[in-house]
Coordinates of C-alpha atoms in Angstrom, one line a residue:
M1 CA 123.4 2.2 51.2
R2 CA 122.4 5.3 53.1
L3 CA 125.8 6.6 51.8
R4 CA 124.8 6.1 48.1
R5 CA 121.4 7.5 48.3
M6 CA 123.2 10.4 49.7
I7 CA 125.8 10.6 47.2
I8 CA 122.8 9.8 44.4
G9 CA 120.5 12.4 45.8
L10 CA 123.9 15.4 45.5
V11 CA 124.3 14.7 41.5
L12 CA 120.6 14.7 41.2
A13 CA 120.4 18.5 43.4
L14 CA 123.4 19.7 41.2
A15 CA 122.1 18.3 37.6
A16 CA 119.0 20.2 38.1
V17 CA 121.0 23.3 38.8
T18 CA 123.4 23.2 36.0
T19 CA 120.8 22.0 33.9
L20 CA 119.3 25.7 33.6
A21 CA 121.6 27.3 32.1
P22 CA 125.3 27.4 31.6
G23 CA 127.3 28.9 34.8
P24 CA 128.6 32.7 35.0
A25 CA 132.2 31.0 34.9
G26 CA 131.7 28.6 32.6
A27 CA 130.1 28.4 28.7
A28 CA 127.6 30.5 27.5
A29 CA 125.4 29.3 25.3
G30 CA 127.1 30.0 21.7
G31 CA 131.1 29.4 23.8
G32 CA 132.6 31.8 26.2
T33 CA 131.7 33.3 29.4
V34 CA 129.4 35.6 30.6
S35 CA 130.1 38.8 32.6
T36 CA 128.8 39.0 36.8
F37 CA 128.5 41.5 39.2
S38 CA 128.3 41.7 42.7
G39 CA 127.0 44.6 45.1
W40 CA 123.7 47.0 44.7
A41 CA 121.5 48.1 42.4
F42 CA 119.0 50.5 41.5
D43 CA 116.1 50.5 38.8
T44 CA 114.5 53.1 38.5
C45 CA 111.5 53.6 35.0
L46 CA 113.2 56.1 33.0
T47 CA 116.0 56.0 31.9
Q48 CA 118.6 58.6 33.7
S49 CA 121.0 60.8 31.9
L50 CA 123.8 60.7 31.7
D51 CA 124.8 63.8 33.8
T52 CA 122.7 61.9 36.5
M53 CA 124.3 58.8 36.2
K54 CA 127.5 60.6 36.5
R55 CA 125.8 62.4 40.0
W56 CA 124.7 59.1 40.9
R57 CA 128.8 57.5 41.0
H58 CA 128.4 58.8 44.7
S59 CA 125.8 56.9 45.8
K60 CA 127.1 52.8 47.1
Y61 CA 125.2 51.5 43.3
R62 CA 127.5 50.5 40.8
A63 CA 124.7 48.3 38.5
V64 CA 121.3 49.6 37.1
G65 CA 118.0 48.2 36.1
I66 CA 117.3 49.5 32.4
Y67 CA 113.5 49.2 31.3
Y68 CA 114.8 48.2 27.4
G69 CA 111.7 46.9 25.6
G70 CA 108.3 45.1 25.8
R71 CA 105.2 46.1 25.5
G72 CA 104.5 45.9 28.7
R73 CA 107.0 48.6 30.1
A74 CA 105.7 51.4 31.2
C75 CA 107.8 54.2 30.5
K76 CA 107.8 53.4 27.2
R77 CA 109.2 57.2 26.3
Q78 CA 113.1 57.1 26.8
P79 CA 114.8 59.6 25.5
H80 CA 118.2 58.9 27.1
L81 CA 118.5 54.9 26.2
D82 CA 120.4 54.1 23.2
R83 CA 123.9 53.0 21.8
G84 CA 126.0 56.0 22.6
W85 CA 124.4 55.7 26.7
T86 CA 124.7 52.4 26.9
R87 CA 128.8 52.6 26.3
A88 CA 128.9 56.1 28.4
V89 CA 127.4 54.9 31.5
Q90 CA 130.0 51.4 31.3
R91 CA 133.0 53.9 30.5
M92 CA 132.0 55.5 33.9
G93 CA 131.8 52.0 35.3
W94 CA 127.7 50.9 36.1
R95 CA 127.1 47.8 35.1
L96 CA 123.4 47.3 33.3
L97 CA 121.0 44.7 33.9
P98 CA 118.6 44.9 30.9
V99 CA 114.7 44.0 31.6
Y100 CA 112.0 43.1 29.3
V101 CA 108.6 44.1 30.5
G102 CA 106.8 41.4 27.3
S103 CA 103.4 40.0 27.6
Q104 CA 101.8 39.8 31.1
S105 CA 100.1 36.5 32.7
P106 CA 96.6 36.0 31.9
C107 CA 96.1 35.9 35.8
V108 CA 97.9 39.2 36.1
I109 CA 97.2 40.9 39.3
A110 CA 97.8 44.7 38.4
K111 CA 94.8 46.6 37.0
N112 CA 97.4 48.5 34.5
K113 CA 98.7 45.4 33.0
K114 CA 95.3 43.8 32.2
H115 CA 96.3 44.8 28.5
V116 CA 99.1 43.2 27.7
R117 CA 98.0 39.7 28.6
I118 CA 99.2 37.0 27.3
G119 CA 96.7 35.8 24.4
K120 CA 95.8 32.4 22.8
H121 CA 98.7 31.4 21.3
P122 CA 102.0 31.7 24.6
L123 CA 104.4 29.4 22.6
R124 CA 104.3 31.5 19.5
Q125 CA 103.6 35.1 21.4
G126 CA 106.5 33.7 23.8
K127 CA 109.2 33.0 20.7
R128 CA 108.2 36.6 19.1
E129 CA 108.7 38.4 22.4
G130 CA 111.8 36.7 22.6
H131 CA 113.3 37.4 19.5
D132 CA 112.5 41.4 19.7
A133 CA 113.9 41.2 23.2
V134 CA 116.9 39.8 21.4
R135 CA 116.9 42.6 18.3
K136 CA 116.2 45.5 21.4
A137 CA 119.3 44.1 23.1
K138 CA 121.6 44.6 20.2
A139 CA 120.3 47.7 19.2
L140 CA 122.0 48.9 22.3
G141 CA 125.2 47.5 21.9
M142 CA 124.4 44.3 24.6
K143 CA 126.5 41.3 23.4
R144 CA 126.1 37.6 22.7
R145 CA 126.1 36.1 27.0
S146 CA 124.6 39.4 28.2
P147 CA 121.2 39.0 30.2
L148 CA 118.0 39.5 29.4
Y149 CA 115.6 39.7 32.7
L150 CA 111.9 39.1 31.7
D151 CA 109.4 40.5 33.7
M152 CA 106.3 38.9 34.8
E153 CA 104.5 40.8 37.4
A154 CA 102.9 39.3 40.0
Y155 CA 99.6 37.0 39.4
T156 CA 97.5 34.2 41.1
Y157 CA 99.7 31.4 40.0
R158 CA 97.6 29.0 41.6
E159 CA 94.8 29.3 39.0
K160 CA 96.1 25.9 36.5
P161 CA 95.2 27.4 33.3
C162 CA 97.1 30.8 33.7
A163 CA 100.0 28.8 35.4
R164 CA 100.3 26.7 32.4
T165 CA 99.9 29.4 29.8
T166 CA 102.4 31.5 31.6
L167 CA 104.6 28.7 31.8
S168 CA 104.5 28.0 28.5
F169 CA 105.0 31.6 27.4
V170 CA 107.9 32.3 30.3
R171 CA 109.6 28.3 28.3
A172 CA 109.5 29.6 24.6
W173 CA 110.6 33.0 25.5
D174 CA 114.1 31.8 27.4
R175 CA 114.5 29.1 24.5
E176 CA 114.3 31.9 21.9
V177 CA 116.7 34.1 23.7
R178 CA 119.3 31.4 24.7
R179 CA 119.1 30.8 21.0
H180 CA 120.7 33.5 20.5
G181 CA 123.3 33.2 22.5
Y182 CA 121.9 35.3 25.4
V183 CA 120.8 33.7 28.8
P184 CA 117.2 33.9 29.8
G185 CA 116.3 36.2 33.4
F186 CA 113.1 36.2 34.8
Y187 CA 112.1 39.1 37.6
S188 CA 108.4 38.3 39.4
S189 CA 107.6 38.3 43.0
A190 CA 109.0 36.4 45.6
D191 CA 105.3 35.0 46.3
S192 CA 104.3 34.5 43.0
G193 CA 106.2 34.2 40.3
V194 CA 109.2 32.6 41.9
R195 CA 107.5 30.4 43.7
H196 CA 106.0 28.7 40.4
M197 CA 109.4 28.7 39.2
E198 CA 110.5 27.4 41.7
Q199 CA 108.1 24.5 41.3
A200 CA 108.1 24.0 37.9
R201 CA 112.3 23.3 38.6
R202 CA 111.3 21.0 41.4
A203 CA 109.0 19.1 38.6
G204 CA 112.1 18.4 36.2
V205 CA 110.7 21.4 34.0
R206 CA 113.5 22.4 31.2
D207 CA 114.0 25.8 29.1
L208 CA 113.7 27.6 32.6
P209 CA 115.2 31.0 33.2
A210 CA 118.9 31.4 34.1
V211 CA 118.9 33.8 36.7
L212 CA 115.6 34.9 38.8
W213 CA 115.4 38.9 40.1
F214 CA 113.1 38.3 42.8
A215 CA 111.2 40.9 44.6
R216 CA 110.7 41.1 48.5
W217 CA 110.0 44.2 49.8
H218 CA 110.2 45.3 53.5
T219 CA 113.2 43.0 54.4
R220 CA 116.8 43.0 54.5
P221 CA 118.6 42.1 51.9
H222 CA 119.4 38.8 50.9
L223 CA 120.1 35.9 48.0
Y224 CA 119.8 32.7 49.5
A225 CA 117.4 33.4 52.3
E226 CA 114.9 33.5 50.4
R227 CA 112.5 30.5 51.4
E228 CA 110.7 30.2 48.1
I229 CA 113.9 29.3 46.7
A230 CA 116.1 26.0 47.1
R231 CA 119.4 27.2 48.8
H232 CA 121.2 25.0 46.1
A233 CA 119.5 26.2 42.8
W234 CA 119.8 29.4 41.0
R235 CA 123.5 29.3 42.5
P236 CA 126.7 30.4 41.9
A237 CA 125.7 34.0 40.5
R238 CA 122.6 33.6 39.5
R239 CA 120.4 35.6 42.0
I240 CA 119.0 39.5 42.5
H241 CA 116.7 40.6 45.2
Q242 CA 114.3 43.4 44.8
Y243 CA 114.3 44.5 48.7
A244 CA 112.7 47.8 48.5
G245 CA 110.5 49.5 46.3
N246 CA 109.6 53.1 45.5
V247 CA 111.9 55.0 47.8
K248 CA 113.5 58.1 47.3
E249 CA 117.6 58.8 47.6
R250 CA 119.4 61.6 46.3
H251 CA 123.2 61.5 45.5
G252 CA 125.1 64.1 43.9
G253 CA 122.6 66.6 43.8
R254 CA 119.8 64.5 42.2
T255 CA 116.5 63.2 43.5
L256 CA 115.9 59.9 42.0
V257 CA 112.5 57.6 43.1
I258 CA 114.1 54.0 42.9
D259 CA 114.1 50.3 43.7
R260 CA 116.7 49.1 45.7
N261 CA 118.7 45.3 44.7
L262 CA 121.2 42.9 45.6
V263 CA 122.8 41.6 43.3
H264 CA 125.0 38.7 42.4
A265 CA 124.2 38.0 38.5
P266 CA 124.9 38.4 35.1
V267 CA 125.1 41.6 33.5
A268 CA 125.4 43.1 30.4
R269 CA 128.4 43.2 28.0
V270 CA 128.7 46.1 25.8
R271 CA 130.4 46.5 22.7

């Protein structure tokens, strides 16, 4: 009887993972497979010039986060970011992590994000912004089965009305992104948004993000030791750890202020 319960428990645990989204090595929405990357990545608010990206090939980084859309994006003007840029950096050997900074939780902590909070109709708003995320990704040459990472800055998820609104928005965004054949990812603080998503997963909530990009600074980089995420969840190849932020690095004669990430997750498919 004990063995039978253990087997049932294992099956249920695996089901909880596989129902989140197609696995990176398997079929994705609309058929086919996703492309994954394992290694180091950096992200910075402003998309850098092709010359800087070429110079930074001297670094250990081989993937880069790009803030390509969303009304909550800090660097709204991105003079270098277009379809030609994505193609060129892909040819250089870079892998892309597209980040969409949409509407933020009603109880977002950062003061500079309070003007872009989710409104009274989170389902409608999430669907609309999910559609916008796909449209802007297509304009940059990112094909179906590319991940799109929704950036939700830290919020006080213990406030239940706020948590419900935020989760409704995220799930609607995820559904719309999946409907178009893309892979919905989610970036947030490990102690707020990521903890909230893990609680929802344990409660059996559907339409959750397929990939978690969790921020926990001032610690060693790790993917599967994060205390807020069950070890069996969001794997394989479905995690990114942002382990340091706002740090200066210089490579190839160019200095940037970046966030540092360890990645084992889907990356964009560029045409």
